[in-house]
Amino acid sequence: MRKWEAQIMYNYVTRQHRNRYWYERFGFKFYYYYLKIRELLKGKTSIPNFVYETNTPCTLRCKECHSYMPFYSKDMHFTTNFETFKTEMDKLLKSVDLIISFRLQGGETLLVKDLPKIVEYICSKKQVQHVQIITNGTVIPSQGLLNAMKNPKLFLSMSDYSNNSELEGKLKYNEIIKLCNQNNVHCKYWINDYDDFWFARPQIDEKRHYDANIALQNRKACYCHCHPKSTYFSQGIIYTCPILVYFKAIKPNLSIPVDEYVDIINTPQKILAQKISAFENKKIFLICSKCNALEIVDEKYEPGVQFDNTPSQNF
């Protein structure tokens, strides 16, 4: 973890969980060096912001979805189950020190049948300090899920599409907030930090050449990394962003440098901690030079604008 990443994550966790971190009293520098000392002593890195992709089906079809969920074909869709989740997390947690923020994200996360079990399990892990569930506010949580979400380290984040008139009637914010309040579940709107817009959805062009300078510029311009930097986990593999997950799915032969992803399931446990640490401390991801994030950095859209028809997958 580099200092600027620790600074962003420190700002993030203190904003979302006011007065719940003992190290808030000591400030960012203490927090950073605390994590680095732990890494030196334990030989394992900490992950600031870990995103677990729970599923790809969604109740909305947002044109600028950075996870590309509306573009997944039926044969590409998946939903994780508890047994798979437990296997993946048991192996991962043996090879990392702390996960500061663990985010469950879809698709629409609340569609996952095993979500109550998943939530209970990850909240039981001391290494995981905060758990966040992302929802678009269209699905009412079950009583079983509400019970699981009572854990004090968890909060439910609802994306705020309330100003989008075409979603009127689909959003169940009031009902969800009421249920959360009745069941002592921490719930809030996930307000966009960039006023009230979405950045354009980047694309990856496999024909572009690797270029370290372009990679750095694209990474700086990319919404997926700027606030805060995330580690994205999908179907057993750590990637640098959800966009890469989608393009790898539709282009299986897409070449990714071997040190720019980590196959958790198929990597021997004895070298997994080393691989994760190297991934987390990378300064340049060459795969980012095949993205067009910098070219579209000024394109901004209303949140949650929907497709009328099934989108084409031809890029």
mmCIF file with all atom_site columns, N, CA and C in Angstrom, residues 1-15 27-29 31-32 35 48 227-228:
data_model
loop_
_atom_site.group_PDB
_atom_site.id
_atom_site.type_symbol
_atom_site.label_atom_id
_atom_site.label_alt_id
_atom_site.label_comp_id
_atom_site.label_asym_id
_atom_site.label_entity_id
_atom_site.label_seq_id
_atom_site.pdbx_PDB_ins_code
_atom_site.Cartn_x
_atom_site.Cartn_y
_atom_site.Cartn_z
_atom_site.occupancy
_atom_site.B_iso_or_equiv
_atom_site.pdbx_formal_charge
_atom_site.auth_seq_id
_atom_site.auth_comp_id
_atom_site.auth_asym_id
_atom_site.auth_atom_id
_atom_site.pdbx_PDB_model_num
ATOM 1  N N  . MET A 1 1   ? 0.848   -1.207 0.000  1.00 0.00 ? 1   MET A N  1
ATOM 2  C CA . MET A 1 1   ? 0.000   0.000  0.000  1.00 0.00 ? 1   MET A CA 1
ATOM 3  C C  . MET A 1 1   ? 0.874   1.244  0.000  1.00 0.00 ? 1   MET A C  1
ATOM 4  N N  . ARG A 1 2   ? 0.634   2.128  -0.968 1.00 0.00 ? 2   ARG A N  1
ATOM 5  C CA . ARG A 1 2   ? 1.386   3.362  -1.033 1.00 0.00 ? 2   ARG A CA 1
ATOM 6  C C  . ARG A 1 2   ? 0.666   4.440  -0.230 1.00 0.00 ? 2   ARG A C  1
ATOM 7  N N  . LYS A 1 3   ? 1.405   5.535  0.089  1.00 0.00 ? 3   LYS A N  1
ATOM 8  C CA . LYS A 1 3   ? 0.856   6.550  0.984  1.00 0.00 ? 3   LYS A CA 1
ATOM 9  C C  . LYS A 1 3   ? -0.414  7.182  0.450  1.00 0.00 ? 3   LYS A C  1
ATOM 10 N N  . TRP A 1 4   ? -0.453  7.476  -0.859 1.00 0.00 ? 4   TRP A N  1
ATOM 11 C CA . TRP A 1 4   ? -1.643  8.146  -1.391 1.00 0.00 ? 4   TRP A CA 1
ATOM 12 C C  . TRP A 1 4   ? -2.854  7.235  -1.346 1.00 0.00 ? 4   TRP A C  1
ATOM 13 N N  . GLU A 1 5   ? -2.635  5.919  -1.507 1.00 0.00 ? 5   GLU A N  1
ATOM 14 C CA . GLU A 1 5   ? -3.741  4.978  -1.406 1.00 0.00 ? 5   GLU A CA 1
ATOM 15 C C  . GLU A 1 5   ? -4.237  4.885  0.040  1.00 0.00 ? 5   GLU A C  1
ATOM 16 N N  . ALA A 1 6   ? -3.293  4.874  0.985  1.00 0.00 ? 6   ALA A N  1
ATOM 17 C CA . ALA A 1 6   ? -3.667  4.844  2.398  1.00 0.00 ? 6   ALA A CA 1
ATOM 18 C C  . ALA A 1 6   ? -4.414  6.110  2.787  1.00 0.00 ? 6   ALA A C  1
ATOM 19 N N  . GLN A 1 7   ? -3.990  7.256  2.228  1.00 0.00 ? 7   GLN A N  1
ATOM 20 C CA . GLN A 1 7   ? -4.672  8.519  2.528  1.00 0.00 ? 7   GLN A CA 1
ATOM 21 C C  . GLN A 1 7   ? -6.113  8.493  2.044  1.00 0.00 ? 7   GLN A C  1
ATOM 22 N N  . ILE A 1 8   ? -6.337  8.026  0.802  1.00 0.00 ? 8   ILE A N  1
ATOM 23 C CA . ILE A 1 8   ? -7.696  7.938  0.252  1.00 0.00 ? 8   ILE A CA 1
ATOM 24 C C  . ILE A 1 8   ? -8.540  6.988  1.088  1.00 0.00 ? 8   ILE A C  1
ATOM 25 N N  . MET A 1 9   ? -7.957  5.828  1.440  1.00 0.00 ? 9   MET A N  1
ATOM 26 C CA . MET A 1 9   ? -8.730  4.846  2.200  1.00 0.00 ? 9   MET A CA 1
ATOM 27 C C  . MET A 1 9   ? -9.027  5.344  3.606  1.00 0.00 ? 9   MET A C  1
ATOM 28 N N  . TYR A 1 10  ? -8.060  6.036  4.202  1.00 0.00 ? 10  TYR A N  1
ATOM 29 C CA . TYR A 1 10  ? -8.267  6.609  5.531  1.00 0.00 ? 10  TYR A CA 1
ATOM 30 C C  . TYR A 1 10  ? -9.425  7.612  5.502  1.00 0.00 ? 10  TYR A C  1
ATOM 31 N N  . ASN A 1 11  ? -9.430  8.493  4.497  1.00 0.00 ? 11  ASN A N  1
ATOM 32 C CA . ASN A 1 11  ? -10.519 9.459  4.359  1.00 0.00 ? 11  ASN A CA 1
ATOM 33 C C  . ASN A 1 11  ? -11.854 8.751  4.170  1.00 0.00 ? 11  ASN A C  1
ATOM 34 N N  . TYR A 1 12  ? -11.818 7.672  3.394  1.00 0.00 ? 12  TYR A N  1
ATOM 35 C CA . TYR A 1 12  ? -13.039 6.928  3.092  1.00 0.00 ? 12  TYR A CA 1
ATOM 36 C C  . TYR A 1 12  ? -13.638 6.274  4.336  1.00 0.00 ? 12  TYR A C  1
ATOM 37 N N  . VAL A 1 13  ? -12.805 5.532  5.070  1.00 0.00 ? 13  VAL A N  1
ATOM 38 C CA . VAL A 1 13  ? -13.346 4.800  6.213  1.00 0.00 ? 13  VAL A CA 1
ATOM 39 C C  . VAL A 1 13  ? -13.773 5.739  7.334  1.00 0.00 ? 13  VAL A C  1
ATOM 40 N N  . THR A 1 14  ? -13.045 6.845  7.521  1.00 0.00 ? 14  THR A N  1
ATOM 41 C CA . THR A 1 14  ? -13.444 7.764  8.585  1.00 0.00 ? 14  THR A CA 1
ATOM 42 C C  . THR A 1 14  ? -14.719 8.513  8.215  1.00 0.00 ? 14  THR A C  1
ATOM 43 N N  . ARG A 1 15  ? -14.930 8.748  6.915  1.00 0.00 ? 15  ARG A N  1
ATOM 44 C CA . ARG A 1 15  ? -16.156 9.403  6.482  1.00 0.00 ? 15  ARG A CA 1
ATOM 45 C C  . ARG A 1 15  ? -17.365 8.473  6.639  1.00 0.00 ? 15  ARG A C  1
ATOM 46 N N  . GLY A 1 27  ? -4.522  10.056 13.264 1.00 0.00 ? 27  GLY A N  1
ATOM 47 C CA . GLY A 1 27  ? -4.359  10.620 11.941 1.00 0.00 ? 27  GLY A CA 1
ATOM 48 C C  . GLY A 1 27  ? -3.820  9.661  10.905 1.00 0.00 ? 27  GLY A C  1
ATOM 49 N N  . PHE A 1 28  ? -3.735  10.171 9.676  1.00 0.00 ? 28  PHE A N  1
ATOM 50 C CA . PHE A 1 28  ? -3.375  9.355  8.519  1.00 0.00 ? 28  PHE A CA 1
ATOM 51 C C  . PHE A 1 28  ? -1.971  8.760  8.610  1.00 0.00 ? 28  PHE A C  1
ATOM 52 N N  . LYS A 1 29  ? -0.969  9.560  9.010  1.00 0.00 ? 29  LYS A N  1
ATOM 53 C CA . LYS A 1 29  ? 0.403   9.071  8.987  1.00 0.00 ? 29  LYS A CA 1
ATOM 54 C C  . LYS A 1 29  ? 0.583   7.884  9.919  1.00 0.00 ? 29  LYS A C  1
ATOM 55 N N  . TYR A 1 31  ? -1.722  5.818  10.820 1.00 0.00 ? 31  TYR A N  1
ATOM 56 C CA . TYR A 1 31  ? -2.468  4.721  10.189 1.00 0.00 ? 31  TYR A CA 1
ATOM 57 C C  . TYR A 1 31  ? -1.621  4.039  9.123  1.00 0.00 ? 31  TYR A C  1
ATOM 58 N N  . TYR A 1 32  ? -0.984  4.845  8.273  1.00 0.00 ? 32  TYR A N  1
ATOM 59 C CA . TYR A 1 32  ? -0.160  4.300  7.193  1.00 0.00 ? 32  TYR A CA 1
ATOM 60 C C  . TYR A 1 32  ? 0.999   3.479  7.754  1.00 0.00 ? 32  TYR A C  1
ATOM 61 N N  . LEU A 1 35  ? 0.017   0.130  9.351  1.00 0.00 ? 35  LEU A N  1
ATOM 62 C CA . LEU A 1 35  ? -0.229  -0.951 8.396  1.00 0.00 ? 35  LEU A CA 1
ATOM 63 C C  . LEU A 1 35  ? 1.077   -1.472 7.796  1.00 0.00 ? 35  LEU A C  1
ATOM 64 N N  . PRO A 1 48  ? -6.787  -2.161 1.211  1.00 0.00 ? 48  PRO A N  1
ATOM 65 C CA . PRO A 1 48  ? -7.640  -1.046 1.648  1.00 0.00 ? 48  PRO A CA 1
ATOM 66 C C  . PRO A 1 48  ? -9.103  -1.233 1.275  1.00 0.00 ? 48  PRO A C  1
ATOM 67 N N  . HIS A 1 227 ? -11.188 6.799  -6.321 1.00 0.00 ? 227 HIS A N  1
ATOM 68 C CA . HIS A 1 227 ? -11.841 7.230  -5.080 1.00 0.00 ? 227 HIS A CA 1
ATOM 69 C C  . HIS A 1 227 ? -12.686 6.120  -4.429 1.00 0.00 ? 227 HIS A C  1
ATOM 70 N N  . PRO A 1 228 ? -12.117 5.203  -3.703 1.00 0.00 ? 228 PRO A N  1
ATOM 71 C CA . PRO A 1 228 ? -10.693 4.945  -3.539 1.00 0.00 ? 228 PRO A CA 1
ATOM 72 C C  . PRO A 1 228 ? -10.225 3.844  -4.478 1.00 0.00 ? 228 PRO A C  1
#
